[in-house]
PDB file of C-alpha atoms in Angstrom:
ATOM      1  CA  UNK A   1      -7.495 -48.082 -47.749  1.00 80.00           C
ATOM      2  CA  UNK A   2      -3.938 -46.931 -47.810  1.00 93.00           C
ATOM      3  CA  UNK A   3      -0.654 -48.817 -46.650  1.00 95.00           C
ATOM      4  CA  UNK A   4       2.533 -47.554 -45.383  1.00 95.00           C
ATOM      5  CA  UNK A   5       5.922 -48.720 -45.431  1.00 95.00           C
ATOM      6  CA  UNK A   6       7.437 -48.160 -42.002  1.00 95.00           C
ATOM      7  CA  UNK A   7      10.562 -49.419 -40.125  1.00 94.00           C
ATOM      8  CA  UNK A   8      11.563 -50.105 -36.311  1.00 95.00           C
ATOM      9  CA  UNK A   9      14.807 -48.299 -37.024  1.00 93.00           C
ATOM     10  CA  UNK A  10      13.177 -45.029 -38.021  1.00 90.00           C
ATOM     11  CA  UNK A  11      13.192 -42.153 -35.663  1.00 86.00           C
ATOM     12  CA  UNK A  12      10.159 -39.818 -35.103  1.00 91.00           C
ATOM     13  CA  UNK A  13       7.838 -39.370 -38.067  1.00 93.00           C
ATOM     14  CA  UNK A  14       4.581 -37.855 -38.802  1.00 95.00           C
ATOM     15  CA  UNK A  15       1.812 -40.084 -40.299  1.00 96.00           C
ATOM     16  CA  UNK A  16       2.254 -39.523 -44.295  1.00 95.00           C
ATOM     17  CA  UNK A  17      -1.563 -38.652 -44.571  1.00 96.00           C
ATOM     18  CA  UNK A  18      -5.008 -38.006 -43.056  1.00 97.00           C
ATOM     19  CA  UNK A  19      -6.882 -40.736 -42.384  1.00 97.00           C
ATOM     20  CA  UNK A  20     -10.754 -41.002 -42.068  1.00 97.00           C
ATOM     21  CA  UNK A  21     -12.708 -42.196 -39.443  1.00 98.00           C
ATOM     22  CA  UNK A  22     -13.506 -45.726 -40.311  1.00 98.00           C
ATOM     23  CA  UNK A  23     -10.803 -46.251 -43.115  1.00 97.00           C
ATOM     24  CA  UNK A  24      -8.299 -49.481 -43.188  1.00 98.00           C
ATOM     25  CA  UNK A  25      -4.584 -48.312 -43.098  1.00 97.00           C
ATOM     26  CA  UNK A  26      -2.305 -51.088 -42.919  1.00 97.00           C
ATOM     27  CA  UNK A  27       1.376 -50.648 -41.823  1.00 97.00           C
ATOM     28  CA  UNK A  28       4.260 -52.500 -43.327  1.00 97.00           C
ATOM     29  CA  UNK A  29       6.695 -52.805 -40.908  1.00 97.00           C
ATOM     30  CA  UNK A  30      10.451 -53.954 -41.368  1.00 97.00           C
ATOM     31  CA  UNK A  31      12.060 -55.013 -39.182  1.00 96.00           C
ATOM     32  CA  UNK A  32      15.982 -55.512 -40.169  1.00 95.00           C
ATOM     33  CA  UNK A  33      17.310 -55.981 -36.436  1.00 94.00           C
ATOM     34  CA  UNK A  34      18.001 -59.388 -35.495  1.00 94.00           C
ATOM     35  CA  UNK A  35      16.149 -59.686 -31.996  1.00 93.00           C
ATOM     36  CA  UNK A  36      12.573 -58.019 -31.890  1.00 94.00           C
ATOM     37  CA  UNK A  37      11.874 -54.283 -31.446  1.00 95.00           C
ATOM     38  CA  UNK A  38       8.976 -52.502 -31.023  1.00 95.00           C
ATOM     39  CA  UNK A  39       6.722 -50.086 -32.817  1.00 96.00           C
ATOM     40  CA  UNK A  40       4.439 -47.474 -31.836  1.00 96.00           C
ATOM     41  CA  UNK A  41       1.898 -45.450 -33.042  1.00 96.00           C
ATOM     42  CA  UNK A  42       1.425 -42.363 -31.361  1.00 95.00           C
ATOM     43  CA  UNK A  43      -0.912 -39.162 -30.835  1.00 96.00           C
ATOM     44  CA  UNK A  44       1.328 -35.679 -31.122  1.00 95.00           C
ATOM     45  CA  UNK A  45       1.930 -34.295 -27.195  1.00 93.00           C
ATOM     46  CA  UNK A  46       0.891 -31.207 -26.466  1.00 91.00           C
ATOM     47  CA  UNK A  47       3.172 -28.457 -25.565  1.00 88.00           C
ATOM     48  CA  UNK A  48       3.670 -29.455 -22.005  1.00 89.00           C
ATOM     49  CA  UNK A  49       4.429 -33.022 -23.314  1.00 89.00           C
ATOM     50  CA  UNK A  50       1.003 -34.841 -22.324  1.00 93.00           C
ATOM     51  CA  UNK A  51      -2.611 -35.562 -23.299  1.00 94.00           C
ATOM     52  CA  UNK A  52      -6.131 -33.541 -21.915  1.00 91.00           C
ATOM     53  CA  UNK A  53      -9.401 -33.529 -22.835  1.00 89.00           C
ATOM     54  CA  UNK A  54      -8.265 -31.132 -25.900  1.00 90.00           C
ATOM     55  CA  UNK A  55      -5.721 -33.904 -27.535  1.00 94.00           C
ATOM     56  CA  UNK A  56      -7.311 -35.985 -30.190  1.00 95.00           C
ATOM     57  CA  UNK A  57      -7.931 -39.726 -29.340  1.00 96.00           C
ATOM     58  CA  UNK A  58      -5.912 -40.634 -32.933  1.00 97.00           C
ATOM     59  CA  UNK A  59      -5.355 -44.826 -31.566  1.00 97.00           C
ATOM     60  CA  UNK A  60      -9.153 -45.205 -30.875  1.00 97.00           C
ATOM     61  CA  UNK A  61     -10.336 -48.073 -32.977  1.00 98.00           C
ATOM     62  CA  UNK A  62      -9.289 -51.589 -34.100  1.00 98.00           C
ATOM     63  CA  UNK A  63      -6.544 -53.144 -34.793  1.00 98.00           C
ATOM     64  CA  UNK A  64      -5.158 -56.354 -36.867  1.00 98.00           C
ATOM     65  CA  UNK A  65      -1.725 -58.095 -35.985  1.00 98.00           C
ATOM     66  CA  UNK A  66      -0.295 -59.876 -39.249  1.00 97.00           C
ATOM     67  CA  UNK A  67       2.438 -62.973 -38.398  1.00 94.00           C
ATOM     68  CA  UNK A  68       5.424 -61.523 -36.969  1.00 97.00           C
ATOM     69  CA  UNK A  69       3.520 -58.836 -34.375  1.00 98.00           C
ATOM     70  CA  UNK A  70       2.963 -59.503 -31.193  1.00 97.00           C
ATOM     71  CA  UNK A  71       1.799 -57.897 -27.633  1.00 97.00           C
ATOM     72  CA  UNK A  72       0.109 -55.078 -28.602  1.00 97.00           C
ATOM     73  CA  UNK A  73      -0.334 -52.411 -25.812  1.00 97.00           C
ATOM     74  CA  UNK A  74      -2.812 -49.627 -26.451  1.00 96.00           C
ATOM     75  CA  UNK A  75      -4.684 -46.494 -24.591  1.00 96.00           C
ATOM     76  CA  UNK A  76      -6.923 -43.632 -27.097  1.00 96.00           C
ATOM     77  CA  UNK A  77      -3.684 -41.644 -27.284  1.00 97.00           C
ATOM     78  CA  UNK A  78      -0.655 -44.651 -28.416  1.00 96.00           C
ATOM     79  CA  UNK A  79      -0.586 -48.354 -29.289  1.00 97.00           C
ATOM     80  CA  UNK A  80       2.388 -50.357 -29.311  1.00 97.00           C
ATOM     81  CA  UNK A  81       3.604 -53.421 -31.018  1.00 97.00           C
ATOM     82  CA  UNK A  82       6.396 -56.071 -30.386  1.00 97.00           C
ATOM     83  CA  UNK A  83       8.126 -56.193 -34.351  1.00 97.00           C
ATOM     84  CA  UNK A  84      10.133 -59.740 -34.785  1.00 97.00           C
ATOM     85  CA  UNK A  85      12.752 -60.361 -37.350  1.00 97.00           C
ATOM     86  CA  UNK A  86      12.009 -59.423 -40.619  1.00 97.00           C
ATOM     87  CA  UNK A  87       8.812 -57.685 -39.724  1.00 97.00           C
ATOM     88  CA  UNK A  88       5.000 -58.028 -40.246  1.00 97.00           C
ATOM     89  CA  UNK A  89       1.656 -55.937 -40.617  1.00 97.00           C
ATOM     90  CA  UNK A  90      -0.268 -53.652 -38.351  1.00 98.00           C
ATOM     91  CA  UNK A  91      -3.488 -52.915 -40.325  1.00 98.00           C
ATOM     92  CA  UNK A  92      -5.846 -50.412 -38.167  1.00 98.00           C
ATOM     93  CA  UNK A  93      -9.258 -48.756 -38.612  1.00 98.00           C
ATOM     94  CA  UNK A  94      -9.894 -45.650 -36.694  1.00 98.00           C
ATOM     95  CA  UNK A  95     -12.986 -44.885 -34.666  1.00 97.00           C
ATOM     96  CA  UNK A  96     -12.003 -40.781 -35.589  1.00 96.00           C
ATOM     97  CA  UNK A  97     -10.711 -39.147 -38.663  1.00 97.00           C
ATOM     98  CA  UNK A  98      -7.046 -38.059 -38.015  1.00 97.00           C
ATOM     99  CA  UNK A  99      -5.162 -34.956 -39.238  1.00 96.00           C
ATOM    100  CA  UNK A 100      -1.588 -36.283 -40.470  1.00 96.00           C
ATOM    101  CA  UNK A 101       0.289 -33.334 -38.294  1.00 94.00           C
ATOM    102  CA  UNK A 102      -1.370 -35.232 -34.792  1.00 96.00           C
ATOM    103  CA  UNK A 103       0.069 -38.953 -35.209  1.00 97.00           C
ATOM    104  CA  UNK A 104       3.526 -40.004 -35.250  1.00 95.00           C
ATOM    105  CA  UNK A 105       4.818 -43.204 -35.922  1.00 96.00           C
ATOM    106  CA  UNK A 106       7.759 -44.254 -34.230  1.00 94.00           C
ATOM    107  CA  UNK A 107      10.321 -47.201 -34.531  1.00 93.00           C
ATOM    108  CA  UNK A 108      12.367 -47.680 -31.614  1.00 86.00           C
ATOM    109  CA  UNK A 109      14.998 -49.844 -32.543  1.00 76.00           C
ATOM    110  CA  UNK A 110      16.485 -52.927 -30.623  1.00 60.00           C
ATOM    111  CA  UNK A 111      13.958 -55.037 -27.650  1.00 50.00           C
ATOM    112  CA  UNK A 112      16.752 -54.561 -25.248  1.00 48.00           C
ATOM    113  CA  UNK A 113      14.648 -55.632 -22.341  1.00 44.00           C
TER     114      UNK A 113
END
């Protein structure tokens, strides 16, 4: 089980570690912004900027929404969540093992939608 202290005003990062198939990882998000935002998790493009049959499926698994997450949007490849004020906890278990280098997590500031 690992946790990782993330926020929805980060840009682009790569996951801090591997992860193995079937282990908890919870994500701490903060979220400093005073209307919602959003947060994603997201499996590295390939070079042409999209998924095949070659791309790992690094969102394939479960996922837990702690109080202050809400709408979460997912497909094998990214998962989204909608962050309120002051933040809350994304904790998900993987169906695969994932190489850090192939998952980015991404904050993407104000909901201005």
């Amino acid at each position: 089980m690992a946790n990782y202290n993330v926020s929805v005003t980060q840009s682009i990062e790569l996951q801090p570690a591997d992860i193995g198939a079937g282990v908890s990882t919870t994500y701490i998000i903060d979220n400093p912004l005073l209307g919602s935002s959003y947060f994603v998790l997201e499996t590295v493009p390939n070079s042409n900027g999209a998924y095949d049959s070659s791309s790992p499926k690094n969102c394939e698994g479960t996922y837990t929404l702690g109080s202050g997450l809400s709408g979460l949007v997912r497909s094998n490849f990214k998962v989204g969540v909608v962050v309120a004020p002051g933040g809350g906890n994304l904790t998900f278990v993987p169906t695969n093992a994932i190489t850090a280098a192939t998952l980015r997590l991404r904050g993407t500031g104000a909901n201005n939608s």
